[in-house]
PDB file of C-alpha atoms in Angstrom:
ATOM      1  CA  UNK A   1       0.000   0.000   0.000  1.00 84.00           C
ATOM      2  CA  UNK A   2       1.074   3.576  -0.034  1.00 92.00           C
ATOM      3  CA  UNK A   3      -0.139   6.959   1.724  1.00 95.00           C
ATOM      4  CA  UNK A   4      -0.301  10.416  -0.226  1.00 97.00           C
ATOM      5  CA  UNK A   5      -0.614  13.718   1.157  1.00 97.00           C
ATOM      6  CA  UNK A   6      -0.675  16.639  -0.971  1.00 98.00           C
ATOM      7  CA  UNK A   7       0.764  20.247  -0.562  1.00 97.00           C
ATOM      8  CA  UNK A   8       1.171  23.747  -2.337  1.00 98.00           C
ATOM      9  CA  UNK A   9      -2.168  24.388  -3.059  1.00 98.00           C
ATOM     10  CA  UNK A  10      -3.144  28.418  -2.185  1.00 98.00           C
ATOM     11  CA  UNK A  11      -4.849  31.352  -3.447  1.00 98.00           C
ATOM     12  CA  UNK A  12      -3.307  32.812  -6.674  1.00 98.00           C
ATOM     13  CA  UNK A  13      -4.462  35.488  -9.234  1.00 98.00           C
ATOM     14  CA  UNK A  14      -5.377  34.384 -12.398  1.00 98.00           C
ATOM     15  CA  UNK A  15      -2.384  34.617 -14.658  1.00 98.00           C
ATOM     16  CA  UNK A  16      -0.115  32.898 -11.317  1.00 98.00           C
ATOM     17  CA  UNK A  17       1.497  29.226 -11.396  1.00 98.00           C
ATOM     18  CA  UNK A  18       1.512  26.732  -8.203  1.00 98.00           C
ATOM     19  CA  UNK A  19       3.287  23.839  -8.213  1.00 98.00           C
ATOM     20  CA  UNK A  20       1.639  21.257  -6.291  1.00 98.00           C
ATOM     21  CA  UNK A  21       3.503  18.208  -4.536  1.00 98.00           C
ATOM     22  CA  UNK A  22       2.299  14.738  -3.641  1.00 98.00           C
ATOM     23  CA  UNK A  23       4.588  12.646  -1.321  1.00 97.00           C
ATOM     24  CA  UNK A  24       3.805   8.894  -0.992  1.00 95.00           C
ATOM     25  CA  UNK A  25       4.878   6.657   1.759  1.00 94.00           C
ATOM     26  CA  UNK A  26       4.217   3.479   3.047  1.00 85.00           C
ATOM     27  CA  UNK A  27       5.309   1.407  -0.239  1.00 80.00           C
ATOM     28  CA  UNK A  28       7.781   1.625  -3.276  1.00 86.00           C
ATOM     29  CA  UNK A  29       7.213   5.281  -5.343  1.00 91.00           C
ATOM     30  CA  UNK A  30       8.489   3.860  -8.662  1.00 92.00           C
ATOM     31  CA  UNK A  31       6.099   1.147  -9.109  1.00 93.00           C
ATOM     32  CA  UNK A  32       3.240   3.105  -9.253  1.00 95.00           C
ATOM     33  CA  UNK A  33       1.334   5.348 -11.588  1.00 96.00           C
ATOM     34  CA  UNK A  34       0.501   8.777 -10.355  1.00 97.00           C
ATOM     35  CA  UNK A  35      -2.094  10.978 -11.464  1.00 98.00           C
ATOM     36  CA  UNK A  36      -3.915  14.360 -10.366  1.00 98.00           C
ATOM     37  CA  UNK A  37      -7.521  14.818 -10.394  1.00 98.00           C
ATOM     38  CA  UNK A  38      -9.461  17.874  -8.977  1.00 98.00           C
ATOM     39  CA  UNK A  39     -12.863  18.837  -7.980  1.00 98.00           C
ATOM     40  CA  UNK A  40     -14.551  22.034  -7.732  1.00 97.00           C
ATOM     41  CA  UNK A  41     -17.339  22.479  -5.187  1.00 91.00           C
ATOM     42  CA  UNK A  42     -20.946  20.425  -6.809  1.00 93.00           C
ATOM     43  CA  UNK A  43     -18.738  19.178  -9.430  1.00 96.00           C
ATOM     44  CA  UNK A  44     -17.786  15.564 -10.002  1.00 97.00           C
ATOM     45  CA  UNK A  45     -14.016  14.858  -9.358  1.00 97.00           C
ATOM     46  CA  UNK A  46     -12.326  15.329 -13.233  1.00 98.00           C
ATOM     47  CA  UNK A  47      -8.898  14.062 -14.729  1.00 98.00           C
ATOM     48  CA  UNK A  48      -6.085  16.430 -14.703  1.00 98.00           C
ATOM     49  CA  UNK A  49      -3.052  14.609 -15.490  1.00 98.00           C
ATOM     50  CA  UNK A  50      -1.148  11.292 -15.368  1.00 97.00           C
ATOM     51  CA  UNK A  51       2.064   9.583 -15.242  1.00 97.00           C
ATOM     52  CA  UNK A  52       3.202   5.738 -16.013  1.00 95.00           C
ATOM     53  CA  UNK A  53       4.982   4.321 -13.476  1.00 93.00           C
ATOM     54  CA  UNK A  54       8.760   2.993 -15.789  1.00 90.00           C
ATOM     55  CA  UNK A  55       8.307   4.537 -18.660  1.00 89.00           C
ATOM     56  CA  UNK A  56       7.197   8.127 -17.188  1.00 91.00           C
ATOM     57  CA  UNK A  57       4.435   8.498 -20.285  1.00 94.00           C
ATOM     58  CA  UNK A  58       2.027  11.448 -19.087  1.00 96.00           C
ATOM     59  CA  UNK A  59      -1.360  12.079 -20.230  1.00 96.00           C
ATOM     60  CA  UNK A  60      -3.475  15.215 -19.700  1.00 98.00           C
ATOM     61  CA  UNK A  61      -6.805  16.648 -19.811  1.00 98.00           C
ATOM     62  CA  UNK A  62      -7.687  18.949 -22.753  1.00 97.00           C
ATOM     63  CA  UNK A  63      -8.860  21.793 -20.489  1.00 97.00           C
ATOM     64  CA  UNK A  64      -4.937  21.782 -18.804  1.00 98.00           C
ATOM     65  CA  UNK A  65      -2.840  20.726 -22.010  1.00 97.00           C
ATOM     66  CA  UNK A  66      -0.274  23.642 -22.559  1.00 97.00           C
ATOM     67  CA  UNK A  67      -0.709  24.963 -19.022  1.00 98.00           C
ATOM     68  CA  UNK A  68      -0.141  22.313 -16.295  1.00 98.00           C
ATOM     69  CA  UNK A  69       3.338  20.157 -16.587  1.00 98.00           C
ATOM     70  CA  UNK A  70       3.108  16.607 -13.900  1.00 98.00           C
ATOM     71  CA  UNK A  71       6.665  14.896 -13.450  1.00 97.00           C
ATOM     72  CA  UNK A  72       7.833  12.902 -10.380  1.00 95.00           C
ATOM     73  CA  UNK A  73      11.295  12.448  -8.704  1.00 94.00           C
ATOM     74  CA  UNK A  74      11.735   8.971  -7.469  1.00 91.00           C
ATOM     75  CA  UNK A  75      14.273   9.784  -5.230  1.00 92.00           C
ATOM     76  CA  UNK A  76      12.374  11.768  -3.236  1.00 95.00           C
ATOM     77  CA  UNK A  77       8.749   9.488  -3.928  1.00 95.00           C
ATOM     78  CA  UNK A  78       7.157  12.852  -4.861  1.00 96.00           C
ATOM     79  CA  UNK A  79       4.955  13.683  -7.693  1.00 97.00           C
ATOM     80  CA  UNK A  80       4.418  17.054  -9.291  1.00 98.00           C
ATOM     81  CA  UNK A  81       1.850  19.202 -11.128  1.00 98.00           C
ATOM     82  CA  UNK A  82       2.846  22.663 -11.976  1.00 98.00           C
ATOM     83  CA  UNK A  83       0.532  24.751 -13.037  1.00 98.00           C
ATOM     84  CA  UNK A  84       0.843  27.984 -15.541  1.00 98.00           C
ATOM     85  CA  UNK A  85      -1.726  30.747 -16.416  1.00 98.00           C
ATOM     86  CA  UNK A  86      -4.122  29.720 -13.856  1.00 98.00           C
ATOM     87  CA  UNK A  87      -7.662  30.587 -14.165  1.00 97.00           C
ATOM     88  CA  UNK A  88     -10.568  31.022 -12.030  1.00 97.00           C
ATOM     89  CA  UNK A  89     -11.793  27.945 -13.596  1.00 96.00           C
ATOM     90  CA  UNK A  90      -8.679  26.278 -12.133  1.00 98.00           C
ATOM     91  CA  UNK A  91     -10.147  26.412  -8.900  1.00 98.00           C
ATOM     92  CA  UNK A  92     -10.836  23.658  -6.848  1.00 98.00           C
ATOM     93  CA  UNK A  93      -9.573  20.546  -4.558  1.00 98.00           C
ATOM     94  CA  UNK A  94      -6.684  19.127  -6.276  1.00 98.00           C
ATOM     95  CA  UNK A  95      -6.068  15.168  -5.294  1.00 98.00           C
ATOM     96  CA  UNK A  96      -2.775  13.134  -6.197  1.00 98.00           C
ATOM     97  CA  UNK A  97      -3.729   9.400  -6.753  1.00 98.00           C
ATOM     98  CA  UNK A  98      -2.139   6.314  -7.381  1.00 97.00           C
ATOM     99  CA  UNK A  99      -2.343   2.714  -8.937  1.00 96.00           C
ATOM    100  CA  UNK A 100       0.274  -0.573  -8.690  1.00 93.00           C
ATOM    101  CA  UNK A 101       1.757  -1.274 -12.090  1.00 90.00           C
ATOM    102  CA  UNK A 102      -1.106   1.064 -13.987  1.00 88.00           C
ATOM    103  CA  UNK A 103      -1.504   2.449 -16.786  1.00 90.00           C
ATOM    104  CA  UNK A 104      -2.257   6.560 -17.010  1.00 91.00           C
ATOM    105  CA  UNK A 105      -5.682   6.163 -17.101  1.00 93.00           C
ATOM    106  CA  UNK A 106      -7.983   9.503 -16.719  1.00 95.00           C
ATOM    107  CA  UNK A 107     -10.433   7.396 -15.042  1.00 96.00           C
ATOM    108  CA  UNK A 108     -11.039   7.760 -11.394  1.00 95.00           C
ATOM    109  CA  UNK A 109     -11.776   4.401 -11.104  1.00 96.00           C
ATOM    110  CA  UNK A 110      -8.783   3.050 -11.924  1.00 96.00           C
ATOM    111  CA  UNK A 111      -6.841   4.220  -9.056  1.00 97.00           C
ATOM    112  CA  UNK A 112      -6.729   3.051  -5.678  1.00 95.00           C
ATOM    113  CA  UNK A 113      -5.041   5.337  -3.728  1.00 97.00           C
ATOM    114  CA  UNK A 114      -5.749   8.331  -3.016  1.00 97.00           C
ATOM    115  CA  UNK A 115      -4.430  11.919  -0.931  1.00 98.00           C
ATOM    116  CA  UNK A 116      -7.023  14.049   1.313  1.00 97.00           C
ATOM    117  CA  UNK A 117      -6.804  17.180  -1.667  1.00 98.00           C
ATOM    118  CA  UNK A 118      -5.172  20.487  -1.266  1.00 98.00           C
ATOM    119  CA  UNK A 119      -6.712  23.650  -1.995  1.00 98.00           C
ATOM    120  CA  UNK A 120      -6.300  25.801  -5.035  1.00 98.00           C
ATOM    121  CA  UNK A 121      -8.258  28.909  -5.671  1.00 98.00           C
ATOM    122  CA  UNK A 122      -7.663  31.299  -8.435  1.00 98.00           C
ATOM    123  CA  UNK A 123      -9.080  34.970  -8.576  1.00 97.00           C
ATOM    124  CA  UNK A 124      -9.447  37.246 -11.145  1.00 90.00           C
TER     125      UNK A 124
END
């Protein structure tokens, strides 16, 4: 198993970057797939961005392609997700997940571990 906590989220003017950091414990980092998904307040939590554990392949949602960068550093079993030229439609709970030997699936299904979210709110 492993255990994910989340950090860097804040309040940021529209325009602003964040980088957001997920550190796992409890199991080994490089094995699994990591991903980001986020949820805004009455909204259903939505796919932000993935990466294959090995190989490092990333995927990302079309409303954050261009904008928001994920990348890991196994030495320090951390994951990533900076984000550039924020909007207010950026805003929400942003949760790092994770899955054994997965692919980088945008379903939230398909991962079974998950972080408690960090908080990201952009003004305009």
């Amino acid at each position: 198993q492993v255990q994910l906590e989340e950090s860097g989220g804040g309040l940021v003017q529209a325009g602003d970057s964040l980088r957001l950091s997920c550190a796992a414990s409890g199991s080994t980092f490089s094995t699994y797939t990591m991903a980001w998904f986020r949820q805004a307040p009455g909204k259903e939590r939505a796919f932000v961005a993935a990466m294959r554990w090995g190989d490092g392949t990333t995927s990302y949602a079309d409303s954050v392609m261009g904008r928001f960068t994920m990348s890991r550093d196994n030495a320090k079993n951390t994951a990533y997700l900076r984000m550039n030229s924020l909007k207010s439609e950026d805003t929400a709970v942003y949760y790092c997940a994770a899955r054994l030997w997965g692919f980088a699936d945008a379903r939230l299904e398909s991962y079974n571990y998950w972080g408690q979210g960090t908080q990201v709110t952009v003004s305009s």
